Short mmCIF file of N, CA and C and ligand atoms in Angstrom, two decimals:
data_model
loop_
_atom_site.label_atom_id
_atom_site.label_comp_id
_atom_site.label_asym_id
_atom_site.label_seq_id
_atom_site.Cartn_x
_atom_site.Cartn_y
_atom_site.Cartn_z
N MET A 1331 -8.38 -19.52 -9.03
CA MET A 1331 -7.14 -19.11 -8.37
C MET A 1331 -7.47 -18.53 -7.00
N THR A 1332 -6.72 -18.96 -5.95
CA THR A 1332 -6.92 -18.38 -4.63
C THR A 1332 -6.07 -17.13 -4.53
N ARG A 1333 -6.68 -16.02 -4.18
CA ARG A 1333 -5.93 -14.77 -4.04
C ARG A 1333 -5.50 -14.60 -2.59
N GLN A 1334 -4.46 -13.82 -2.42
CA GLN A 1334 -4.02 -13.62 -1.04
C GLN A 1334 -3.83 -12.15 -0.72
N LEU A 1335 -3.93 -11.89 0.60
CA LEU A 1335 -3.64 -10.54 1.08
C LEU A 1335 -2.14 -10.32 0.91
N ASP A 1336 -1.77 -9.30 0.16
CA ASP A 1336 -0.34 -9.04 -0.05
C ASP A 1336 0.25 -8.29 1.15
N HIS A 1337 -0.42 -7.23 1.56
CA HIS A 1337 0.05 -6.50 2.74
C HIS A 1337 -1.04 -5.61 3.33
N LEU A 1338 -0.81 -5.22 4.57
CA LEU A 1338 -1.57 -4.15 5.20
C LEU A 1338 -0.59 -3.00 5.38
N ALA A 1339 -1.06 -1.77 5.16
CA ALA A 1339 -0.16 -0.61 5.29
C ALA A 1339 -0.66 0.30 6.41
N ILE A 1340 0.29 0.74 7.22
CA ILE A 1340 -0.01 1.61 8.36
C ILE A 1340 0.66 2.96 8.09
N ALA A 1341 -0.10 4.04 8.17
CA ALA A 1341 0.47 5.38 8.01
C ALA A 1341 1.07 5.81 9.35
N VAL A 1342 2.33 6.19 9.32
CA VAL A 1342 3.01 6.61 10.56
C VAL A 1342 3.76 7.92 10.32
N ARG A 1343 3.90 8.70 11.38
CA ARG A 1343 4.69 9.93 11.25
C ARG A 1343 6.17 9.61 11.13
N SER A 1344 6.60 8.58 11.85
CA SER A 1344 8.02 8.23 11.88
C SER A 1344 8.19 6.72 11.90
N ILE A 1345 8.87 6.18 10.90
CA ILE A 1345 9.17 4.74 10.91
C ILE A 1345 10.08 4.41 12.09
N GLU A 1346 11.04 5.28 12.35
CA GLU A 1346 11.98 5.01 13.44
C GLU A 1346 11.24 4.84 14.76
N ALA A 1347 10.23 5.70 14.98
CA ALA A 1347 9.50 5.64 16.24
C ALA A 1347 8.51 4.48 16.28
N SER A 1348 8.03 4.04 15.12
CA SER A 1348 6.98 3.01 15.07
C SER A 1348 7.53 1.59 14.96
N LEU A 1349 8.73 1.46 14.41
CA LEU A 1349 9.29 0.14 14.14
C LEU A 1349 9.42 -0.75 15.38
N PRO A 1350 9.86 -0.22 16.54
CA PRO A 1350 10.05 -1.11 17.70
C PRO A 1350 8.79 -1.90 18.07
N LEU A 1351 7.60 -1.32 17.91
CA LEU A 1351 6.37 -2.06 18.23
C LEU A 1351 6.25 -3.30 17.35
N TYR A 1352 6.42 -3.11 16.05
CA TYR A 1352 6.20 -4.22 15.11
C TYR A 1352 7.35 -5.23 15.14
N ARG A 1353 8.58 -4.72 15.20
CA ARG A 1353 9.74 -5.62 15.14
C ARG A 1353 10.05 -6.24 16.50
N ASP A 1354 10.12 -5.41 17.54
CA ASP A 1354 10.63 -5.89 18.83
C ASP A 1354 9.52 -6.41 19.74
N VAL A 1355 8.38 -5.73 19.77
CA VAL A 1355 7.29 -6.17 20.64
C VAL A 1355 6.51 -7.31 19.99
N LEU A 1356 6.12 -7.14 18.72
CA LEU A 1356 5.34 -8.17 18.05
C LEU A 1356 6.21 -9.25 17.41
N GLY A 1357 7.50 -8.96 17.24
CA GLY A 1357 8.44 -9.99 16.76
C GLY A 1357 8.40 -10.26 15.27
N LEU A 1358 7.91 -9.29 14.46
CA LEU A 1358 7.88 -9.49 13.02
C LEU A 1358 9.27 -9.18 12.42
N GLU A 1359 9.60 -9.93 11.37
CA GLU A 1359 10.93 -9.77 10.76
C GLU A 1359 10.96 -8.54 9.84
N LEU A 1360 11.94 -7.68 10.08
CA LEU A 1360 12.11 -6.51 9.19
C LEU A 1360 12.76 -7.00 7.90
N HIS A 1361 12.05 -6.81 6.78
CA HIS A 1361 12.53 -7.32 5.49
C HIS A 1361 13.34 -6.26 4.75
N GLY A 1362 13.01 -4.99 4.94
CA GLY A 1362 13.78 -3.94 4.26
C GLY A 1362 13.12 -2.58 4.36
N HIS A 1363 13.91 -1.59 3.92
CA HIS A 1363 13.46 -0.21 3.88
C HIS A 1363 13.63 0.29 2.46
N GLU A 1364 12.76 1.18 2.00
CA GLU A 1364 13.05 1.87 0.74
C GLU A 1364 12.22 3.13 0.66
N GLU A 1365 12.60 3.97 -0.30
CA GLU A 1365 11.83 5.18 -0.55
C GLU A 1365 11.12 5.01 -1.90
N VAL A 1366 9.80 5.27 -1.93
CA VAL A 1366 9.07 5.25 -3.20
C VAL A 1366 8.83 6.72 -3.56
N ALA A 1367 9.74 7.25 -4.40
CA ALA A 1367 9.75 8.70 -4.66
C ALA A 1367 8.43 9.16 -5.27
N GLU A 1368 7.89 8.36 -6.20
CA GLU A 1368 6.67 8.77 -6.89
C GLU A 1368 5.50 8.97 -5.92
N GLN A 1369 5.51 8.17 -4.84
CA GLN A 1369 4.41 8.25 -3.86
C GLN A 1369 4.78 9.18 -2.69
N ARG A 1370 6.00 9.66 -2.71
CA ARG A 1370 6.50 10.54 -1.65
C ARG A 1370 6.34 9.89 -0.26
N VAL A 1371 6.81 8.64 -0.18
CA VAL A 1371 6.81 7.92 1.10
C VAL A 1371 8.09 7.11 1.25
N LYS A 1372 8.46 6.92 2.53
CA LYS A 1372 9.44 5.90 2.88
C LYS A 1372 8.65 4.70 3.39
N VAL A 1373 9.15 3.50 3.07
CA VAL A 1373 8.42 2.28 3.42
C VAL A 1373 9.35 1.34 4.18
N ALA A 1374 8.86 0.82 5.31
CA ALA A 1374 9.55 -0.29 5.98
C ALA A 1374 8.66 -1.51 5.82
N VAL A 1375 9.24 -2.61 5.34
CA VAL A 1375 8.45 -3.83 5.08
C VAL A 1375 8.79 -4.86 6.14
N LEU A 1376 7.75 -5.37 6.81
CA LEU A 1376 7.92 -6.45 7.79
C LEU A 1376 7.19 -7.68 7.27
N ARG A 1377 7.79 -8.83 7.41
CA ARG A 1377 7.16 -10.07 7.00
C ARG A 1377 6.26 -10.59 8.12
N ALA A 1378 5.09 -11.06 7.75
CA ALA A 1378 4.16 -11.66 8.72
C ALA A 1378 3.61 -12.92 8.06
N GLY A 1379 4.38 -14.01 8.12
CA GLY A 1379 4.00 -15.23 7.41
C GLY A 1379 4.02 -14.99 5.91
N ASP A 1380 2.92 -15.34 5.23
CA ASP A 1380 2.84 -15.15 3.78
C ASP A 1380 2.49 -13.72 3.40
N THR A 1381 2.21 -12.89 4.37
CA THR A 1381 1.85 -11.51 4.04
C THR A 1381 2.87 -10.54 4.64
N ARG A 1382 2.60 -9.26 4.48
CA ARG A 1382 3.54 -8.25 4.93
C ARG A 1382 2.80 -7.13 5.62
N ILE A 1383 3.51 -6.40 6.45
CA ILE A 1383 3.01 -5.14 6.98
C ILE A 1383 3.97 -4.06 6.50
N GLU A 1384 3.41 -3.00 5.90
CA GLU A 1384 4.23 -1.88 5.45
C GLU A 1384 3.97 -0.68 6.36
N LEU A 1385 5.04 -0.09 6.86
CA LEU A 1385 4.91 1.18 7.58
C LEU A 1385 5.22 2.28 6.58
N LEU A 1386 4.30 3.23 6.42
CA LEU A 1386 4.44 4.30 5.43
C LEU A 1386 4.68 5.63 6.14
N GLU A 1387 5.82 6.24 5.84
CA GLU A 1387 6.15 7.55 6.43
C GLU A 1387 6.22 8.58 5.30
N PRO A 1388 5.43 9.66 5.37
CA PRO A 1388 5.50 10.65 4.28
C PRO A 1388 6.86 11.33 4.24
N THR A 1389 7.31 11.66 3.02
CA THR A 1389 8.59 12.37 2.88
C THR A 1389 8.37 13.85 2.55
N SER A 1390 7.11 14.25 2.33
CA SER A 1390 6.86 15.68 2.11
C SER A 1390 5.43 15.98 2.52
N ALA A 1391 5.17 17.26 2.76
CA ALA A 1391 3.86 17.67 3.28
C ALA A 1391 2.75 17.43 2.26
N ASP A 1392 3.11 17.33 0.96
CA ASP A 1392 2.06 17.11 -0.05
C ASP A 1392 1.92 15.62 -0.42
N SER A 1393 2.56 14.74 0.36
CA SER A 1393 2.41 13.30 0.13
C SER A 1393 0.97 12.90 0.48
N PRO A 1394 0.37 11.95 -0.28
CA PRO A 1394 -0.97 11.47 0.08
C PRO A 1394 -1.04 10.94 1.51
N VAL A 1395 0.07 10.35 1.96
CA VAL A 1395 0.07 9.79 3.31
C VAL A 1395 0.13 10.92 4.36
N ALA A 1396 0.81 12.01 4.04
CA ALA A 1396 0.82 13.17 4.95
C ALA A 1396 -0.60 13.75 5.07
N LYS A 1397 -1.29 13.80 3.92
CA LYS A 1397 -2.67 14.33 3.95
C LYS A 1397 -3.56 13.44 4.80
N PHE A 1398 -3.34 12.12 4.67
CA PHE A 1398 -4.14 11.15 5.45
C PHE A 1398 -3.91 11.36 6.94
N ILE A 1399 -2.64 11.48 7.36
CA ILE A 1399 -2.32 11.61 8.79
C ILE A 1399 -2.87 12.93 9.33
N GLU A 1400 -2.78 13.97 8.51
CA GLU A 1400 -3.28 15.28 8.95
C GLU A 1400 -4.79 15.21 9.22
N LYS A 1401 -5.49 14.46 8.33
CA LYS A 1401 -6.95 14.41 8.42
C LYS A 1401 -7.43 13.40 9.47
N ARG A 1402 -6.77 12.22 9.52
CA ARG A 1402 -7.30 11.12 10.35
C ARG A 1402 -6.36 10.65 11.43
N GLY A 1403 -5.12 11.15 11.44
CA GLY A 1403 -4.13 10.65 12.40
C GLY A 1403 -3.46 9.38 11.88
N GLU A 1404 -2.49 8.90 12.62
CA GLU A 1404 -1.80 7.67 12.23
C GLU A 1404 -2.77 6.49 12.30
N GLY A 1405 -2.50 5.44 11.51
CA GLY A 1405 -3.34 4.24 11.61
C GLY A 1405 -3.39 3.47 10.31
N LEU A 1406 -4.30 2.48 10.28
CA LEU A 1406 -4.43 1.62 9.11
C LEU A 1406 -4.76 2.46 7.87
N HIS A 1407 -3.97 2.32 6.81
CA HIS A 1407 -4.11 3.18 5.64
C HIS A 1407 -4.74 2.44 4.45
N HIS A 1408 -4.25 1.25 4.15
CA HIS A 1408 -4.86 0.48 3.06
C HIS A 1408 -4.56 -1.00 3.21
N LEU A 1409 -5.32 -1.80 2.46
CA LEU A 1409 -4.98 -3.21 2.34
C LEU A 1409 -4.72 -3.50 0.86
N ALA A 1410 -3.88 -4.50 0.64
CA ALA A 1410 -3.46 -4.80 -0.73
C ALA A 1410 -3.68 -6.28 -1.04
N VAL A 1411 -4.24 -6.53 -2.22
CA VAL A 1411 -4.52 -7.88 -2.69
C VAL A 1411 -3.58 -8.17 -3.87
N ARG A 1412 -2.95 -9.34 -3.84
CA ARG A 1412 -2.02 -9.69 -4.92
C ARG A 1412 -2.77 -10.23 -6.14
N VAL A 1413 -2.39 -9.76 -7.30
CA VAL A 1413 -3.01 -10.22 -8.56
C VAL A 1413 -1.89 -10.60 -9.53
N ASP A 1414 -2.24 -11.35 -10.56
CA ASP A 1414 -1.23 -11.77 -11.55
C ASP A 1414 -0.79 -10.60 -12.42
N GLU A 1415 -1.78 -9.84 -12.92
CA GLU A 1415 -1.48 -8.72 -13.82
C GLU A 1415 -2.36 -7.53 -13.47
N VAL A 1416 -1.74 -6.48 -12.96
CA VAL A 1416 -2.53 -5.32 -12.53
C VAL A 1416 -3.29 -4.71 -13.70
N GLY A 1417 -2.65 -4.62 -14.87
CA GLY A 1417 -3.30 -3.98 -16.03
C GLY A 1417 -4.59 -4.70 -16.40
N ALA A 1418 -4.52 -6.03 -16.46
CA ALA A 1418 -5.70 -6.83 -16.84
C ALA A 1418 -6.78 -6.68 -15.78
N GLU A 1419 -6.35 -6.65 -14.52
CA GLU A 1419 -7.32 -6.53 -13.42
C GLU A 1419 -8.01 -5.16 -13.45
N LEU A 1420 -7.25 -4.10 -13.77
CA LEU A 1420 -7.86 -2.77 -13.88
C LEU A 1420 -8.92 -2.76 -14.99
N ASN A 1421 -8.62 -3.40 -16.11
CA ASN A 1421 -9.60 -3.47 -17.20
C ASN A 1421 -10.86 -4.19 -16.76
N ARG A 1422 -10.67 -5.28 -16.03
CA ARG A 1422 -11.83 -6.06 -15.56
C ARG A 1422 -12.69 -5.23 -14.61
N LEU A 1423 -12.03 -4.53 -13.66
CA LEU A 1423 -12.78 -3.74 -12.68
C LEU A 1423 -13.47 -2.54 -13.35
N ALA A 1424 -12.77 -1.91 -14.30
CA ALA A 1424 -13.37 -0.77 -15.00
C ALA A 1424 -14.63 -1.20 -15.74
N SER A 1425 -14.59 -2.41 -16.29
CA SER A 1425 -15.77 -2.90 -17.04
C SER A 1425 -16.94 -3.15 -16.09
N GLN A 1426 -16.65 -3.25 -14.79
CA GLN A 1426 -17.71 -3.43 -13.79
C GLN A 1426 -18.05 -2.12 -13.09
N GLN A 1427 -17.55 -1.00 -13.67
CA GLN A 1427 -17.81 0.34 -13.12
C GLN A 1427 -17.30 0.51 -11.67
N ILE A 1428 -16.25 -0.20 -11.29
CA ILE A 1428 -15.63 0.00 -9.98
C ILE A 1428 -14.78 1.28 -10.08
N PRO A 1429 -15.00 2.27 -9.20
CA PRO A 1429 -14.22 3.51 -9.29
C PRO A 1429 -12.73 3.27 -9.01
N LEU A 1430 -11.88 3.75 -9.91
CA LEU A 1430 -10.43 3.53 -9.81
C LEU A 1430 -9.73 4.85 -9.56
N ILE A 1431 -8.70 4.83 -8.71
CA ILE A 1431 -7.80 5.98 -8.60
C ILE A 1431 -6.84 5.95 -9.80
N ASP A 1432 -6.27 4.78 -10.05
CA ASP A 1432 -5.27 4.62 -11.11
C ASP A 1432 -5.88 3.88 -12.29
N LYS A 1433 -5.80 4.48 -13.45
CA LYS A 1433 -6.29 3.82 -14.66
C LYS A 1433 -5.20 2.91 -15.25
N GLN A 1434 -3.95 3.22 -14.88
CA GLN A 1434 -2.79 2.44 -15.35
C GLN A 1434 -1.97 2.03 -14.14
N PRO A 1435 -1.25 0.88 -14.21
CA PRO A 1435 -0.38 0.48 -13.10
C PRO A 1435 0.73 1.51 -12.89
N ARG A 1436 1.18 1.64 -11.65
CA ARG A 1436 2.37 2.45 -11.41
C ARG A 1436 3.33 1.71 -10.48
N GLN A 1437 4.46 2.36 -10.21
CA GLN A 1437 5.54 1.69 -9.48
C GLN A 1437 5.30 1.75 -7.97
N GLY A 1438 5.38 0.59 -7.29
CA GLY A 1438 5.27 0.55 -5.84
C GLY A 1438 6.56 0.08 -5.22
N ALA A 1439 6.51 -0.25 -3.92
CA ALA A 1439 7.70 -0.72 -3.21
C ALA A 1439 8.10 -2.10 -3.73
N GLU A 1440 9.37 -2.44 -3.56
CA GLU A 1440 9.95 -3.76 -3.87
C GLU A 1440 9.75 -4.17 -5.33
N GLY A 1441 9.75 -3.18 -6.23
CA GLY A 1441 9.65 -3.49 -7.66
C GLY A 1441 8.27 -3.93 -8.11
N ALA A 1442 7.27 -3.77 -7.25
CA ALA A 1442 5.91 -4.22 -7.61
C ALA A 1442 5.23 -3.20 -8.53
N ARG A 1443 4.26 -3.69 -9.32
CA ARG A 1443 3.37 -2.79 -10.06
C ARG A 1443 2.08 -2.72 -9.27
N ILE A 1444 1.59 -1.49 -9.08
CA ILE A 1444 0.45 -1.31 -8.18
C ILE A 1444 -0.60 -0.41 -8.80
N ALA A 1445 -1.81 -0.46 -8.23
CA ALA A 1445 -2.87 0.48 -8.59
C ALA A 1445 -3.86 0.51 -7.43
N PHE A 1446 -4.48 1.69 -7.24
CA PHE A 1446 -5.44 1.85 -6.14
C PHE A 1446 -6.86 1.97 -6.67
N LEU A 1447 -7.81 1.34 -5.94
CA LEU A 1447 -9.24 1.54 -6.18
C LEU A 1447 -9.67 2.72 -5.32
N HIS A 1448 -10.72 3.41 -5.72
CA HIS A 1448 -11.14 4.59 -4.95
C HIS A 1448 -11.96 4.17 -3.74
N PRO A 1449 -11.64 4.72 -2.54
CA PRO A 1449 -12.40 4.31 -1.35
C PRO A 1449 -13.89 4.61 -1.43
N LYS A 1450 -14.29 5.52 -2.32
CA LYS A 1450 -15.73 5.80 -2.42
C LYS A 1450 -16.50 4.61 -3.03
N GLY A 1451 -15.77 3.72 -3.72
CA GLY A 1451 -16.42 2.54 -4.31
C GLY A 1451 -16.22 1.28 -3.50
N THR A 1452 -15.55 1.39 -2.35
CA THR A 1452 -15.18 0.18 -1.59
C THR A 1452 -15.57 0.30 -0.11
N GLY A 1453 -16.63 1.02 0.15
CA GLY A 1453 -17.09 1.14 1.54
C GLY A 1453 -16.10 1.87 2.43
N GLY A 1454 -15.32 2.79 1.84
CA GLY A 1454 -14.42 3.62 2.65
C GLY A 1454 -13.06 2.99 2.92
N VAL A 1455 -12.80 1.81 2.32
CA VAL A 1455 -11.50 1.16 2.53
C VAL A 1455 -10.63 1.39 1.30
N LEU A 1456 -9.42 1.92 1.50
CA LEU A 1456 -8.50 2.08 0.37
C LEU A 1456 -7.89 0.71 0.05
N ILE A 1457 -8.07 0.26 -1.19
CA ILE A 1457 -7.60 -1.07 -1.61
C ILE A 1457 -6.61 -0.93 -2.76
N GLU A 1458 -5.50 -1.63 -2.63
CA GLU A 1458 -4.44 -1.60 -3.64
C GLU A 1458 -4.37 -2.98 -4.30
N LEU A 1459 -4.09 -2.99 -5.59
CA LEU A 1459 -3.77 -4.22 -6.31
C LEU A 1459 -2.26 -4.27 -6.47
N VAL A 1460 -1.68 -5.43 -6.28
CA VAL A 1460 -0.21 -5.58 -6.36
C VAL A 1460 0.16 -6.73 -7.27
N GLU A 1461 1.05 -6.44 -8.21
CA GLU A 1461 1.65 -7.50 -9.06
C GLU A 1461 3.12 -7.54 -8.72
N ARG A 1462 3.58 -8.68 -8.23
CA ARG A 1462 4.98 -8.76 -7.77
C ARG A 1462 5.87 -9.42 -8.82
N PRO A 1463 7.12 -9.00 -8.87
CA PRO A 1463 8.08 -9.72 -9.71
C PRO A 1463 8.14 -11.18 -9.25
N ALA A 1464 8.40 -12.09 -10.16
CA ALA A 1464 8.26 -13.53 -9.88
C ALA A 1464 9.02 -14.00 -8.64
N GLU A 1465 10.22 -13.47 -8.40
CA GLU A 1465 11.06 -14.04 -7.33
C GLU A 1465 10.68 -13.56 -5.94
N THR A 1466 9.75 -12.57 -5.78
CA THR A 1466 9.41 -12.09 -4.43
C THR A 1466 8.13 -12.73 -3.98
N1 LIG B 1304 -8.54 5.15 3.41
C1 LIG B 1304 -9.83 5.50 3.22
N2 LIG B 1304 -10.20 6.68 2.66
C2 LIG B 1304 -9.20 7.51 2.30
C3 LIG B 1304 -7.85 7.20 2.45
C4 LIG B 1304 -7.53 5.96 3.04
N3 LIG B 1304 -6.27 5.59 3.22
N4 LIG B 1304 -7.10 8.22 2.00
C5 LIG B 1304 -7.95 9.16 1.55
N5 LIG B 1304 -9.22 8.72 1.73
C6 LIG B 1304 -10.44 9.42 1.38
C7 LIG B 1304 -10.34 10.88 1.75
O1 LIG B 1304 -10.74 11.08 3.11
C8 LIG B 1304 -11.29 11.52 0.77
O2 LIG B 1304 -12.61 11.34 1.23
P1 LIG B 1304 -13.67 12.52 1.12
O3 LIG B 1304 -13.80 12.79 -0.37
O4 LIG B 1304 -14.89 11.95 1.73
O5 LIG B 1304 -13.07 13.65 1.88
C9 LIG B 1304 -11.12 10.67 -0.48
O6 LIG B 1304 -10.58 9.41 -0.04
C10 LIG B 1304 -10.14 11.26 -1.48
O7 LIG B 1304 -8.92 11.52 -0.77
P2 LIG B 1304 -7.89 12.62 -1.25
O8 LIG B 1304 -6.61 12.44 -0.49
O9 LIG B 1304 -8.55 13.94 -1.20
O10 LIG B 1304 -7.79 12.25 -2.79
P3 LIG B 1304 -6.57 12.04 -3.72
O11 LIG B 1304 -7.15 11.76 -5.06
O12 LIG B 1304 -5.57 13.13 -3.55
O13 LIG B 1304 -5.86 10.72 -3.15
C11 LIG B 1304 -5.64 8.40 -2.56
C12 LIG B 1304 -6.32 9.47 -3.43
C13 LIG B 1304 -6.51 8.06 -1.38
C14 LIG B 1304 -5.46 7.14 -3.41
C15 LIG B 1304 -4.22 8.86 -2.13
O14 LIG B 1304 -4.39 9.89 -1.21
C16 LIG B 1304 -3.41 7.75 -1.53
O15 LIG B 1304 -3.49 7.47 -0.36
N6 LIG B 1304 -2.58 7.08 -2.36
C17 LIG B 1304 -1.80 5.94 -1.96
C18 LIG B 1304 -0.46 6.34 -1.37
C19 LIG B 1304 0.29 5.14 -0.86
O16 LIG B 1304 -0.17 4.39 -0.01
N7 LIG B 1304 1.49 4.92 -1.35
C20 LIG B 1304 2.37 3.86 -0.89
C21 LIG B 1304 2.46 2.74 -1.85
C22 LIG B 1304 3.56 1.82 -1.44
C23 LIG B 1304 3.25 0.38 -1.83
O17 LIG B 1304 2.29 -0.19 -1.26
O18 LIG B 1304 3.96 -0.17 -2.69
#
């Protein structure tokens, strides 16, 4: 099976302030906005061909994305790879001793099931697994 990049996520202080670059200057189509309460972020999704760019704005000071911006400033936050079943993939990676942030899938934007690998096991890159509902 050929896997694909599902999205790249950019941590921003303000979606309103950041959106014009991606939508108006770069010409990417704005697909939608939503709040992912569990992650304490607002997300703007832009389509870029078969993949997406997500702008992540923290909704509270204790959001993981707020912590990231405080420590490193705005910028590239994570990349996401699409998989068929996040749960099965987590089991496979755990059996290979890949350090995981999430032992179980959780809820992401656009109805997806997601899980994060720990950047200490991936050369400092935060990587997300994404399982999408069939119609998206
Ligand atoms: N990229 C690379 N390294 C990162 C990182 C990132 N985006 N965010 C944190 N880290 C590093 C930290 O610098 C820290 O390193 P040190 O131990 O060397 O200081 C280490 O990872 C742990 O970070 P932490 O914030 O202290 O640890 P937590 O366990 O609190 O957080 C993490 C783990 C990184 C998964 C969490 O902060 C996070 O970013 N979660 C994802 C939030 C998110 O993107 N939600 C939106 C999902 C929407 C969707 O895609 O559907």
